[in-house]
mmCIF file of C-alpha atoms and ligand atoms in Angstrom:
data_model
loop_
_atom_site.group_PDB
_atom_site.id
_atom_site.type_symbol
_atom_site.label_atom_id
_atom_site.label_comp_id
_atom_site.label_asym_id
_atom_site.label_seq_id
_atom_site.Cartn_x
_atom_site.Cartn_y
_atom_site.Cartn_z
ATOM 1 C CA MET A 1273 24.728 5.038 18.586
ATOM 2 C CA ILE A 1274 24.404 2.974 15.400
ATOM 3 C CA SER A 1275 23.766 4.087 11.848
ATOM 4 C CA GLU A 1276 20.314 4.200 10.418
ATOM 5 C CA GLU A 1277 21.147 1.446 7.892
ATOM 6 C CA GLU A 1278 22.489 -0.824 10.645
ATOM 7 C CA ALA A 1279 19.364 -0.228 12.694
ATOM 8 C CA ARG A 1280 17.078 -1.069 9.794
ATOM 9 C CA GLN A 1281 19.079 -4.191 8.963
ATOM 10 C CA LYS A 1282 18.956 -5.350 12.541
ATOM 11 C CA ILE A 1283 15.195 -4.826 12.765
ATOM 12 C CA LEU A 1284 14.473 -6.491 9.428
ATOM 13 C CA GLY A 1285 16.844 -9.332 10.330
ATOM 14 C CA THR A 1286 14.839 -9.919 13.510
ATOM 15 C CA VAL A 1287 11.201 -9.703 12.412
ATOM 16 C CA THR A 1288 9.804 -12.506 10.255
ATOM 17 C CA PRO A 1289 6.599 -12.886 8.248
ATOM 18 C CA LEU A 1290 3.666 -14.117 10.323
ATOM 19 C CA GLY A 1291 1.853 -17.298 9.361
ATOM 20 C CA ALA A 1292 -0.229 -16.961 6.202
ATOM 21 C CA ARG A 1293 -4.011 -17.246 6.187
ATOM 22 C CA LYS A 1294 -6.735 -17.660 3.600
ATOM 23 C CA LEU A 1295 -9.237 -14.852 3.157
ATOM 24 C CA PRO A 1296 -12.246 -14.433 0.859
ATOM 25 C CA VAL A 1297 -11.236 -12.627 -2.325
ATOM 26 C CA LEU A 1298 -13.509 -9.725 -1.310
ATOM 27 C CA GLN A 1299 -11.348 -9.119 1.767
ATOM 28 C CA VAL A 1300 -7.829 -9.182 0.338
ATOM 29 C CA LEU A 1301 -7.539 -5.623 -0.966
ATOM 30 C CA GLY A 1302 -4.267 -4.088 0.265
ATOM 31 C CA ARG A 1303 -2.951 -7.359 1.722
ATOM 32 C CA PHE A 1304 0.175 -9.144 0.541
ATOM 33 C CA ALA A 1305 0.044 -12.453 -1.312
ATOM 34 C CA ALA A 1306 1.536 -15.344 0.655
ATOM 35 C CA GLU A 1307 1.912 -17.556 -2.461
ATOM 36 C CA ASP A 1308 2.493 -17.233 -6.174
ATOM 37 C CA TYR A 1309 -0.663 -17.503 -8.262
ATOM 38 C CA PHE A 1310 -0.918 -18.788 -11.836
ATOM 39 C CA ALA A 1311 -3.773 -18.585 -14.335
ATOM 40 C CA ARG A 1312 -5.945 -21.673 -14.239
ATOM 41 C CA LEU A 1313 -8.304 -20.234 -16.865
ATOM 42 C CA PRO A 1314 -7.380 -18.336 -20.012
ATOM 43 C CA LEU A 1315 -8.812 -14.835 -20.427
ATOM 44 C CA PRO A 1316 -11.080 -14.413 -22.271
ATOM 45 C CA VAL A 1317 -12.395 -17.805 -21.254
ATOM 46 C CA PHE A 1318 -13.962 -18.343 -24.738
ATOM 47 C CA ASP A 1319 -14.069 -16.535 -28.096
ATOM 48 C CA ASN A 1320 -16.661 -13.787 -27.716
ATOM 49 C CA SER A 1321 -18.004 -10.646 -29.330
ATOM 50 C CA ALA A 1322 -16.534 -7.229 -28.492
ATOM 51 C CA MET A 1323 -19.629 -5.418 -29.768
ATOM 52 C CA ASP A 1324 -23.371 -5.509 -30.107
ATOM 53 C CA GLY A 1325 -23.779 -6.482 -33.761
ATOM 54 C CA TYR A 1326 -23.877 -9.464 -36.082
ATOM 55 C CA ALA A 1327 -21.625 -12.529 -36.181
ATOM 56 C CA VAL A 1328 -20.635 -13.256 -39.778
ATOM 57 C CA ILE A 1329 -18.126 -15.012 -42.015
ATOM 58 C CA ALA A 1330 -15.796 -12.203 -43.071
ATOM 59 C CA SER A 1331 -15.072 -13.535 -46.571
ATOM 60 C CA ALA A 1332 -18.835 -13.679 -47.307
ATOM 61 C CA SER A 1333 -19.613 -10.231 -45.867
ATOM 62 C CA ARG A 1334 -18.186 -7.559 -48.163
ATOM 63 C CA LYS A 1335 -19.658 -4.081 -48.201
ATOM 64 C CA GLY A 1336 -23.100 -4.294 -49.872
ATOM 65 C CA ALA A 1337 -23.701 -7.943 -48.968
ATOM 66 C CA ARG A 1338 -27.170 -8.991 -47.777
ATOM 67 C CA LEU A 1339 -27.278 -11.708 -45.123
ATOM 68 C CA ARG A 1340 -30.137 -13.666 -43.630
ATOM 69 C CA LEU A 1341 -30.467 -13.699 -39.822
ATOM 70 C CA THR A 1342 -30.731 -17.237 -38.462
ATOM 71 C CA GLY A 1343 -30.657 -16.652 -34.713
ATOM 72 C CA GLU A 1344 -29.699 -14.569 -31.725
ATOM 73 C CA GLN A 1345 -26.887 -15.132 -29.220
ATOM 74 C CA PRO A 1346 -26.978 -12.947 -26.073
ATOM 75 C CA ALA A 1347 -24.295 -12.981 -23.337
ATOM 76 C CA GLY A 1348 -24.906 -15.929 -21.007
ATOM 77 C CA ALA A 1349 -25.719 -19.495 -21.985
ATOM 78 C CA ASP A 1350 -24.159 -20.660 -25.254
ATOM 79 C CA ARG A 1351 -27.000 -21.518 -27.696
ATOM 80 C CA ASN A 1352 -24.559 -23.480 -29.889
ATOM 81 C CA LEU A 1353 -25.541 -21.578 -33.046
ATOM 82 C CA ARG A 1354 -23.743 -21.904 -36.379
ATOM 83 C CA VAL A 1355 -23.174 -19.355 -39.146
ATOM 84 C CA SER A 1356 -22.823 -20.450 -42.773
ATOM 85 C CA ASN A 1357 -22.197 -18.456 -45.977
ATOM 86 C CA GLY A 1358 -24.986 -15.953 -46.621
ATOM 87 C CA ASN A 1359 -26.155 -16.012 -43.004
ATOM 88 C CA ALA A 1360 -25.547 -14.002 -39.851
ATOM 89 C CA VAL A 1361 -26.422 -14.307 -36.147
ATOM 90 C CA ARG A 1362 -27.508 -11.353 -34.031
ATOM 91 C CA ILE A 1363 -24.931 -11.131 -31.212
ATOM 92 C CA PHE A 1364 -24.254 -9.002 -28.117
ATOM 93 C CA THR A 1365 -21.099 -7.917 -26.282
ATOM 94 C CA GLY A 1366 -19.572 -10.789 -24.308
ATOM 95 C CA ALA A 1367 -21.671 -13.458 -26.058
ATOM 96 C CA PRO A 1368 -19.895 -16.620 -27.278
ATOM 97 C CA MET A 1369 -19.096 -16.622 -31.007
ATOM 98 C CA PRO A 1370 -21.302 -19.007 -32.995
ATOM 99 C CA ALA A 1371 -19.455 -21.810 -34.793
ATOM 100 C CA GLY A 1372 -18.326 -20.861 -38.292
ATOM 101 C CA ALA A 1373 -18.377 -17.080 -37.666
ATOM 102 C CA ASP A 1374 -15.003 -15.329 -37.637
ATOM 103 C CA ALA A 1375 -15.997 -11.652 -37.338
ATOM 104 C CA VAL A 1376 -18.571 -9.323 -35.860
ATOM 105 C CA VAL A 1377 -20.029 -6.355 -37.734
ATOM 106 C CA MET A 1378 -21.116 -3.731 -35.264
ATOM 107 C CA GLN A 1379 -24.748 -2.806 -35.481
ATOM 108 C CA GLU A 1380 -23.927 0.802 -36.450
ATOM 109 C CA ASP A 1381 -22.467 -0.554 -39.747
ATOM 110 C CA VAL A 1382 -25.555 -2.536 -40.687
ATOM 111 C CA THR A 1383 -29.017 -1.692 -42.048
ATOM 112 C CA ARG A 1384 -31.584 -4.049 -40.599
ATOM 113 C CA ASP A 1385 -34.436 -5.080 -42.841
ATOM 114 C CA GLY A 1386 -36.675 -7.602 -41.063
ATOM 115 C CA ASP A 1387 -34.848 -10.937 -41.100
ATOM 116 C CA GLU A 1388 -32.101 -9.552 -43.311
ATOM 117 C CA ILE A 1389 -29.196 -7.202 -42.855
ATOM 118 C CA LEU A 1390 -27.357 -5.064 -45.366
ATOM 119 C CA ILE A 1391 -23.621 -4.727 -44.570
ATOM 120 C CA ASN A 1392 -22.394 -1.128 -45.018
ATOM 121 C CA THR A 1393 -18.689 -1.725 -44.440
ATOM 122 C CA ASP A 1394 -15.899 -4.082 -45.355
ATOM 123 C CA VAL A 1395 -15.331 -6.822 -42.812
ATOM 124 C CA ALA A 1396 -11.960 -8.345 -41.926
ATOM 125 C CA PRO A 1397 -11.519 -11.719 -40.186
ATOM 126 C CA ASP A 1398 -11.256 -11.426 -36.376
ATOM 127 C CA GLU A 1399 -12.825 -7.972 -36.365
ATOM 128 C CA PHE A 1400 -14.533 -7.312 -33.000
ATOM 129 C CA VAL A 1401 -13.822 -10.863 -31.861
ATOM 130 C CA ARG A 1402 -12.040 -11.340 -28.541
ATOM 131 C CA ARG A 1403 -10.152 -14.601 -28.835
ATOM 132 C CA ARG A 1404 -9.865 -17.101 -25.988
ATOM 133 C CA GLY A 1405 -6.595 -16.554 -24.108
ATOM 134 C CA CYS A 1406 -5.526 -13.392 -25.982
ATOM 135 C CA ASP A 1407 -5.312 -11.415 -22.708
ATOM 136 C CA LEU A 1408 -4.001 -14.120 -20.395
ATOM 137 C CA GLY A 1409 -2.715 -17.598 -21.183
ATOM 138 C CA MET A 1410 -3.213 -20.695 -19.028
ATOM 139 C CA GLY A 1411 -0.437 -21.094 -16.478
ATOM 140 C CA GLN A 1412 0.786 -17.515 -16.780
ATOM 141 C CA LYS A 1413 1.847 -15.959 -13.458
ATOM 142 C CA ILE A 1414 -0.775 -13.529 -12.193
ATOM 143 C CA LEU A 1415 0.514 -12.679 -8.705
ATOM 144 C CA THR A 1416 3.878 -13.038 -6.993
ATOM 145 C CA ALA A 1417 4.180 -13.864 -3.296
ATOM 146 C CA GLY A 1418 4.907 -10.646 -1.402
ATOM 147 C CA ASP A 1419 3.138 -8.355 -3.849
ATOM 148 C CA GLN A 1420 0.328 -6.139 -2.648
ATOM 149 C CA ILE A 1421 -3.154 -6.957 -3.874
ATOM 150 C CA THR A 1422 -4.643 -3.958 -5.657
ATOM 151 C CA ALA A 1423 -8.266 -3.643 -6.776
ATOM 152 C CA PRO A 1424 -7.478 -4.831 -10.344
ATOM 153 C CA ILE A 1425 -5.511 -7.802 -8.963
ATOM 154 C CA ALA A 1426 -8.447 -8.722 -6.709
ATOM 155 C CA GLY A 1427 -10.622 -8.554 -9.825
ATOM 156 C CA LEU A 1428 -8.207 -10.769 -11.738
ATOM 157 C CA LEU A 1429 -8.124 -13.366 -8.933
ATOM 158 C CA ALA A 1430 -11.924 -13.445 -8.881
ATOM 159 C CA SER A 1431 -11.988 -13.782 -12.686
ATOM 160 C CA GLN A 1432 -10.013 -16.998 -12.171
ATOM 161 C CA GLY A 1433 -12.784 -18.344 -9.996
ATOM 162 C CA LEU A 1434 -10.620 -18.158 -6.870
ATOM 163 C CA ASP A 1435 -12.784 -17.505 -3.835
ATOM 164 C CA GLU A 1436 -10.041 -17.669 -1.185
ATOM 165 C CA ILE A 1437 -6.564 -16.190 -1.360
ATOM 166 C CA ALA A 1438 -3.533 -16.912 0.838
ATOM 167 C CA VAL A 1439 -2.276 -13.660 2.345
ATOM 168 C CA GLY A 1440 0.127 -12.596 5.088
ATOM 169 C CA GLY A 1441 -1.082 -12.643 8.711
ATOM 170 C CA ASP A 1442 -2.599 -9.870 10.807
ATOM 171 C CA VAL A 1443 -0.184 -7.583 12.616
ATOM 172 C CA ARG A 1444 -1.738 -6.236 15.808
ATOM 173 C CA VAL A 1445 -0.133 -3.104 17.198
ATOM 174 C CA ALA A 1446 -0.550 -1.711 20.711
ATOM 175 C CA ILE A 1447 0.193 2.007 21.015
ATOM 176 C CA ILE A 1448 1.230 3.648 24.276
ATOM 177 C CA SER A 1449 1.718 7.421 24.479
ATOM 178 C CA THR A 1450 3.663 8.375 27.572
ATOM 179 C CA GLY A 1451 3.997 11.734 29.321
ATOM 180 C CA ASP A 1452 2.618 13.438 32.452
ATOM 181 C CA GLU A 1453 1.897 16.525 30.357
ATOM 182 C CA LEU A 1454 -0.539 14.790 28.003
ATOM 183 C CA ILE A 1455 -4.310 15.079 28.045
ATOM 184 C CA ASN A 1456 -6.963 13.990 25.581
ATOM 185 C CA PRO A 1457 -8.536 16.337 23.029
ATOM 186 C CA GLY A 1458 -11.819 17.593 24.462
ATOM 187 C CA GLU A 1459 -10.412 17.896 27.988
ATOM 188 C CA LYS A 1460 -9.678 21.277 29.599
ATOM 189 C CA LEU A 1461 -6.090 22.367 29.098
ATOM 190 C CA HIS A 1462 -4.291 23.422 32.303
ATOM 191 C CA PRO A 1463 -0.994 25.321 32.344
ATOM 192 C CA GLY A 1464 1.889 23.038 31.375
ATOM 193 C CA GLN A 1465 -0.291 20.468 29.684
ATOM 194 C CA ILE A 1466 -0.511 19.613 25.987
ATOM 195 C CA TYR A 1467 -2.924 17.569 23.958
ATOM 196 C CA ASP A 1468 -1.792 14.111 22.906
ATOM 197 C CA GLY A 1469 -1.221 14.359 19.166
ATOM 198 C CA ASN A 1470 0.895 11.242 18.804
ATOM 199 C CA SER A 1471 -1.928 8.773 19.437
ATOM 200 C CA PRO A 1472 -3.956 9.805 16.355
ATOM 201 C CA LEU A 1473 -0.733 10.230 14.352
ATOM 202 C CA LEU A 1474 0.438 6.704 15.135
ATOM 203 C CA GLN A 1475 -2.978 5.093 14.869
ATOM 204 C CA GLY A 1476 -3.276 6.646 11.434
ATOM 205 C CA LEU A 1477 0.086 5.293 10.328
ATOM 206 C CA VAL A 1478 -0.583 1.808 11.679
ATOM 207 C CA LYS A 1479 -3.918 1.626 9.853
ATOM 208 C CA HIS A 1480 -2.531 3.196 6.710
ATOM 209 C CA TYR A 1481 0.040 0.439 6.373
ATOM 210 C CA GLY A 1482 -2.538 -2.288 6.864
ATOM 211 C CA ALA A 1483 -1.897 -3.309 10.472
ATOM 212 C CA ILE A 1484 -4.520 -3.398 13.229
ATOM 213 C CA VAL A 1485 -4.612 -0.945 16.134
ATOM 214 C CA ALA A 1486 -5.218 -3.470 18.920
ATOM 215 C CA SER A 1487 -5.177 -0.804 21.632
ATOM 216 C CA SER A 1488 -4.103 2.776 22.109
ATOM 217 C CA GLN A 1489 -3.644 4.199 25.564
ATOM 218 C CA ARG A 1490 -1.973 7.020 27.402
ATOM 219 C CA CYS A 1491 0.351 6.450 30.283
ATOM 220 C CA SER A 1492 1.885 8.814 32.823
ATOM 221 C CA ASP A 1493 5.613 8.954 33.554
ATOM 222 C CA ASP A 1494 5.275 6.498 36.380
ATOM 223 C CA ALA A 1495 7.081 3.165 36.519
ATOM 224 C CA ASN A 1496 4.122 1.141 37.802
ATOM 225 C CA SER A 1497 1.666 2.399 35.213
ATOM 226 C CA LEU A 1498 4.217 1.942 32.486
ATOM 227 C CA ARG A 1499 5.026 -1.608 33.601
ATOM 228 C CA GLU A 1500 1.356 -2.531 33.542
ATOM 229 C CA ALA A 1501 0.758 -0.907 30.159
ATOM 230 C CA LEU A 1502 3.798 -2.548 28.549
ATOM 231 C CA HIS A 1503 3.010 -5.968 29.980
ATOM 232 C CA ALA A 1504 -0.580 -5.822 28.674
ATOM 233 C CA ALA A 1505 0.564 -4.528 25.292
ATOM 234 C CA ALA A 1506 3.098 -7.339 24.852
ATOM 235 C CA LYS A 1507 0.409 -9.867 23.909
ATOM 236 C CA ASN A 1508 0.338 -8.219 20.471
ATOM 237 C CA GLU A 1509 2.836 -8.621 17.655
ATOM 238 C CA ILE A 1510 4.100 -5.047 17.993
ATOM 239 C CA VAL A 1511 4.195 -2.436 20.761
ATOM 240 C CA VAL A 1512 4.803 1.187 19.775
ATOM 241 C CA VAL A 1513 5.526 3.436 22.710
ATOM 242 C CA THR A 1514 6.183 7.168 22.319
ATOM 243 C CA GLY A 1515 7.894 9.507 24.724
ATOM 244 C CA GLY A 1516 10.136 8.613 27.611
ATOM 245 C CA VAL A 1517 12.834 6.910 25.549
ATOM 246 C CA SER A 1518 15.424 9.649 25.980
ATOM 247 C CA VAL A 1519 18.002 10.144 28.747
ATOM 248 C CA GLY A 1520 16.154 12.163 31.414
ATOM 249 C CA GLU A 1521 15.297 10.735 34.852
ATOM 250 C CA ARG A 1522 11.670 10.803 33.733
ATOM 251 C CA ASP A 1523 12.385 8.746 30.644
ATOM 252 C CA LEU A 1524 11.384 5.428 32.090
ATOM 253 C CA VAL A 1525 10.619 3.297 29.069
ATOM 254 C CA GLN A 1526 13.960 1.568 28.659
ATOM 255 C CA LYS A 1527 14.413 0.877 32.374
ATOM 256 C CA THR A 1528 10.885 -0.458 32.698
ATOM 257 C CA LEU A 1529 11.303 -2.679 29.659
ATOM 258 C CA ARG A 1530 14.498 -4.143 31.092
ATOM 259 C CA GLY A 1531 12.749 -4.672 34.418
ATOM 260 C CA LEU A 1532 10.129 -6.730 32.577
ATOM 261 C CA GLY A 1533 12.869 -8.883 31.052
ATOM 262 C CA ALA A 1534 12.908 -7.270 27.610
ATOM 263 C CA GLU A 1535 15.925 -7.527 25.320
ATOM 264 C CA ILE A 1536 16.929 -4.091 24.031
ATOM 265 C CA ASP A 1537 18.574 -4.544 20.628
ATOM 266 C CA ILE A 1538 18.856 -0.916 19.588
ATOM 267 C CA TRP A 1539 18.917 2.338 21.459
ATOM 268 C CA ARG A 1540 19.964 5.589 19.786
ATOM 269 C CA VAL A 1541 20.325 5.798 16.053
ATOM 270 C CA ALA A 1542 22.186 8.357 13.939
ATOM 271 C CA ILE A 1543 19.036 9.842 12.482
ATOM 272 C CA LYS A 1544 17.612 13.350 12.733
ATOM 273 C CA PRO A 1545 14.989 13.691 13.942
ATOM 274 C CA GLY A 1546 14.671 10.539 16.044
ATOM 275 C CA LYS A 1547 17.987 9.859 17.776
ATOM 276 C CA PRO A 1548 16.623 8.206 20.971
ATOM 277 C CA PHE A 1549 14.797 5.508 18.936
ATOM 278 C CA LEU A 1550 14.667 2.128 20.671
ATOM 279 C CA PHE A 1551 13.976 -1.386 19.423
ATOM 280 C CA GLY A 1552 13.686 -4.496 21.516
ATOM 281 C CA ARG A 1553 11.698 -7.615 22.293
ATOM 282 C CA LEU A 1554 9.333 -8.077 25.209
ATOM 283 C CA GLU A 1555 7.882 -11.583 25.483
ATOM 284 C CA ASN A 1556 6.747 -12.335 21.895
ATOM 285 C CA ALA A 1557 6.280 -8.707 20.912
ATOM 286 C CA PHE A 1558 8.624 -6.410 19.065
ATOM 287 C CA VAL A 1559 8.835 -3.084 20.873
ATOM 288 C CA PHE A 1560 9.518 0.181 19.096
ATOM 289 C CA GLY A 1561 10.269 3.136 21.376
ATOM 290 C CA LEU A 1562 9.775 6.377 19.466
ATOM 291 C CA PRO A 1563 10.738 9.821 20.753
ATOM 292 C CA GLY A 1564 7.792 11.917 21.971
ATOM 293 C CA ASN A 1565 8.360 14.788 19.583
ATOM 294 C CA PRO A 1566 5.754 14.235 16.874
ATOM 295 C CA VAL A 1567 8.073 14.695 13.890
ATOM 296 C CA SER A 1568 10.612 12.298 15.408
ATOM 297 C CA ALA A 1569 7.854 9.775 16.056
ATOM 298 C CA PHE A 1570 6.662 10.140 12.455
ATOM 299 C CA VAL A 1571 10.089 9.842 10.826
ATOM 300 C CA THR A 1572 11.193 6.873 12.925
ATOM 301 C CA PHE A 1573 7.862 5.163 12.298
ATOM 302 C CA LEU A 1574 8.315 5.508 8.548
ATOM 303 C CA GLN A 1575 11.959 4.435 8.584
ATOM 304 C CA PHE A 1576 11.793 1.564 11.079
ATOM 305 C CA VAL A 1577 8.271 0.528 12.097
ATOM 306 C CA ARG A 1578 6.717 0.656 8.623
ATOM 307 C CA PRO A 1579 9.129 -1.822 6.979
ATOM 308 C CA ALA A 1580 8.838 -4.158 9.977
ATOM 309 C CA ILE A 1581 5.033 -4.169 9.752
ATOM 310 C CA LEU A 1582 5.196 -4.773 6.015
ATOM 311 C CA LYS A 1583 7.668 -7.629 6.372
ATOM 312 C CA MET A 1584 5.506 -9.266 9.052
ATOM 313 C CA MET A 1585 2.552 -8.965 6.655
ATOM 314 C CA SER A 1586 4.593 -10.880 4.005
ATOM 315 C CA ALA A 1587 5.435 -7.863 1.826
ATOM 316 C CA THR A 1588 8.694 -8.000 -0.113
ATOM 317 C CA ASP A 1589 9.013 -4.359 -1.217
ATOM 318 C CA LEU A 1590 9.760 -2.603 2.053
ATOM 319 C CA ALA A 1591 11.140 0.712 0.801
ATOM 320 C CA LEU A 1592 9.108 3.906 0.757
ATOM 321 C CA PRO A 1593 8.139 4.975 -2.756
ATOM 322 C CA LYS A 1594 10.584 7.491 -4.226
ATOM 323 C CA VAL A 1595 10.131 10.256 -6.773
ATOM 324 C CA SER A 1596 12.682 12.346 -8.557
ATOM 325 C CA ALA A 1597 12.338 16.070 -7.846
ATOM 326 C CA ARG A 1598 14.030 19.376 -8.557
ATOM 327 C CA LEU A 1599 15.108 20.993 -5.305
ATOM 328 C CA THR A 1600 13.761 24.533 -4.773
ATOM 329 C CA VAL A 1601 16.459 25.664 -2.259
ATOM 330 C CA ASP A 1602 20.054 24.869 -1.240
ATOM 331 C CA LEU A 1603 20.216 22.305 1.577
ATOM 332 C CA PHE A 1604 23.151 21.175 3.668
ATOM 333 C CA ASN A 1605 23.478 18.603 6.418
ATOM 334 C CA ASP A 1606 26.290 19.812 8.661
ATOM 335 C CA GLY A 1607 25.420 17.328 11.410
ATOM 336 C CA GLU A 1608 26.649 13.835 12.162
ATOM 337 C CA ARG A 1609 23.329 12.109 11.662
ATOM 338 C CA ALA A 1610 21.332 11.457 8.503
ATOM 339 C CA HIS A 1611 18.844 14.312 8.304
ATOM 340 C CA TYR A 1612 15.325 13.899 6.977
ATOM 341 C CA PHE A 1613 13.956 17.201 5.698
ATOM 342 C CA ARG A 1614 10.173 17.419 5.549
ATOM 343 C CA GLY A 1615 8.651 19.177 2.618
ATOM 344 C CA LYS A 1616 6.276 19.265 -0.253
ATOM 345 C CA PHE A 1617 6.634 17.444 -3.545
ATOM 346 C CA GLU A 1618 4.580 19.240 -6.168
ATOM 347 C CA GLN A 1619 4.779 19.325 -9.964
ATOM 348 C CA GLY A 1620 8.210 17.755 -10.057
ATOM 349 C CA ALA A 1621 9.728 20.073 -7.427
ATOM 350 C CA PHE A 1622 10.519 19.585 -3.748
ATOM 351 C CA GLY A 1623 11.045 22.228 -1.092
ATOM 352 C CA PRO A 1624 11.199 22.066 2.711
ATOM 353 C CA ILE A 1625 8.133 23.305 4.563
ATOM 354 C CA GLY A 1626 7.967 25.041 7.917
ATOM 355 C CA ARG A 1627 10.427 24.698 10.751
ATOM 356 C CA GLN A 1628 12.620 21.620 10.612
ATOM 357 C CA GLU A 1629 12.774 20.959 14.356
ATOM 358 C CA SER A 1630 11.366 17.751 15.751
ATOM 359 C CA HIS A 1631 8.429 19.421 17.533
ATOM 360 C CA ALA A 1632 7.211 21.254 14.383
ATOM 361 C CA LEU A 1633 4.033 19.341 13.671
ATOM 362 C CA PHE A 1634 2.450 22.024 11.513
ATOM 363 C CA GLY A 1635 5.167 21.860 8.852
ATOM 364 C CA LEU A 1636 4.915 18.079 8.864
ATOM 365 C CA SER A 1637 1.158 18.316 8.402
ATOM 366 C CA GLN A 1638 1.709 20.328 5.201
ATOM 367 C CA SER A 1639 4.361 17.924 3.870
ATOM 368 C CA ASN A 1640 4.144 14.863 1.677
ATOM 369 C CA GLY A 1641 7.793 13.983 1.243
ATOM 370 C CA LEU A 1642 11.095 13.393 3.008
ATOM 371 C CA LEU A 1643 14.501 14.253 1.638
ATOM 372 C CA ARG A 1644 17.360 12.393 3.279
ATOM 373 C CA LEU A 1645 20.758 14.061 3.406
ATOM 374 C CA ALA A 1646 23.670 11.980 4.692
ATOM 375 C CA PRO A 1647 26.101 13.626 7.125
ATOM 376 C CA GLY A 1648 28.102 16.281 5.243
ATOM 377 C CA GLU A 1649 25.914 16.025 2.152
ATOM 378 C CA SER A 1650 24.775 19.187 0.411
ATOM 379 C CA CYS A 1651 22.348 19.747 -2.431
ATOM 380 C CA LYS A 1652 21.994 22.826 -4.589
ATOM 381 C CA ARG A 1653 18.844 24.511 -5.779
ATOM 382 C CA ASP A 1654 17.615 23.018 -9.084
ATOM 383 C CA GLU A 1655 19.564 19.806 -8.447
ATOM 384 C CA LEU A 1656 17.612 16.585 -9.029
ATOM 385 C CA VAL A 1657 17.043 14.701 -5.779
ATOM 386 C CA GLU A 1658 15.204 11.537 -4.763
ATOM 387 C CA VAL A 1659 12.340 12.215 -2.379
ATOM 388 C CA GLN A 1660 10.566 9.599 -0.301
ATOM 389 C CA VAL A 1661 6.823 10.099 -0.463
ATOM 390 C CA TRP A 1662 4.111 8.715 1.711
HETATM 391 P P1 AMP B 724 9.942 12.826 25.437
HETATM 392 O O1 AMP B 724 10.346 11.955 24.305
HETATM 393 O O2 AMP B 724 9.032 12.154 26.413
HETATM 394 O O3 AMP B 724 11.128 13.443 26.093
HETATM 395 O O4 AMP B 724 9.107 14.014 24.813
HETATM 396 C C1 AMP B 724 9.699 14.905 23.900
HETATM 397 C C2 AMP B 724 8.739 16.001 23.530
HETATM 398 O O5 AMP B 724 7.610 15.465 22.878
HETATM 399 C C3 AMP B 724 8.181 16.773 24.716
HETATM 400 O O6 AMP B 724 8.101 18.134 24.364
HETATM 401 C C4 AMP B 724 6.823 16.179 24.908
HETATM 402 O O7 AMP B 724 5.921 17.046 25.550
HETATM 403 C C5 AMP B 724 6.408 15.882 23.500
HETATM 404 N N1 AMP B 724 5.444 14.794 23.460
HETATM 405 C C6 AMP B 724 5.574 13.600 24.041
HETATM 406 N N2 AMP B 724 4.515 12.825 23.810
HETATM 407 C C7 AMP B 724 3.675 13.546 23.036
HETATM 408 C C8 AMP B 724 2.404 13.295 22.462
HETATM 409 N N3 AMP B 724 1.787 12.142 22.657
HETATM 410 N N4 AMP B 724 1.835 14.273 21.731
HETATM 411 C C9 AMP B 724 2.466 15.441 21.539
HETATM 412 N N5 AMP B 724 3.667 15.727 22.044
HETATM 413 C C10 AMP B 724 4.277 14.805 22.787
HETATM 414 MG MG1 MG B 725 8.129 12.544 28.170
#
């Protein structure tokens, strides 16, 4: 059995980012940049008005001044207008500033009188003018390779005129849920059977972290079926198999993988829940064997599969987000494995929810955070702890 840190290091030392690809800017939300990007246009692109109003020369537009209107400049094509002393140009938000003008008086501060306006306020230079480059300068870095593309970043890339963006490759994941006891929701439940909850759980996680569910199938505890399922799944980048990775005679995953020529790099990790976790390589696929208990499958997915998927997608920040929380109860890990407590983070506090055994799916379903306690570690009520949230 190896430590959780060793296991993660080994996995992340083995998987590598997939080849990058270019995608239309409308399709890059949530993906990871494969290159650095720099501004090739300043923002704003040109001096423009921040208001609907009148473009003026500030020094010639004191309160009480009357100015003659000489033209109109809407947003869109630049009409190349000019403002001189005693004159003003009607202007709209986003419209290019006419030459000579250095301020905009908003229309609420003006009395319009035919072709003239009466200024009802004092005007300072630069007022309501958005200067070229004041938001973003040419050449400034706008996106770092490995960072995730959010909606505002996608907007920023588009504002640079970029129609295609280099992002990390697609990670296709095949999911196999093993167990003779499993049936599909909707089927009639016979004594001894249970519904397969891990398939939707794992499909949800795979999609949530931006990978593609290439296939998801159930497989009985039978060597032939398992061999076929694993072989077919291995054409993808990742295979996630749940159940059958433990030590019973009916736990056939490891043996079957070896029979197919797989290299098993990790089996059994000092983590609770999730000890029988397995990691190996079958053909060109990375194989993650997760225990069948749903909470074990969930925790080992978050700790080991998630960072591997992210790294393959070119992400650089692989850690789960953490928040600081006040613990609502005393907690102690008297075991020899790192223990992940499931619970709820709410209004700055964290407390465990439901039973903490690896089969207790209900408690997990009500949780939004994990608190890791190292072997022998204890935490007191009201102590500040770091909680991983998903
Ligand atoms: P195993 O890892 O195959 O020994 O299974 C451990 C426990 O998880 C057993 O109680 C199984 O019935 C349960 N289990 C395995 N696969 C699933 C699944 N897909 N959905 C719900 N429970 C499962
Ligand atoms: Mg089983």
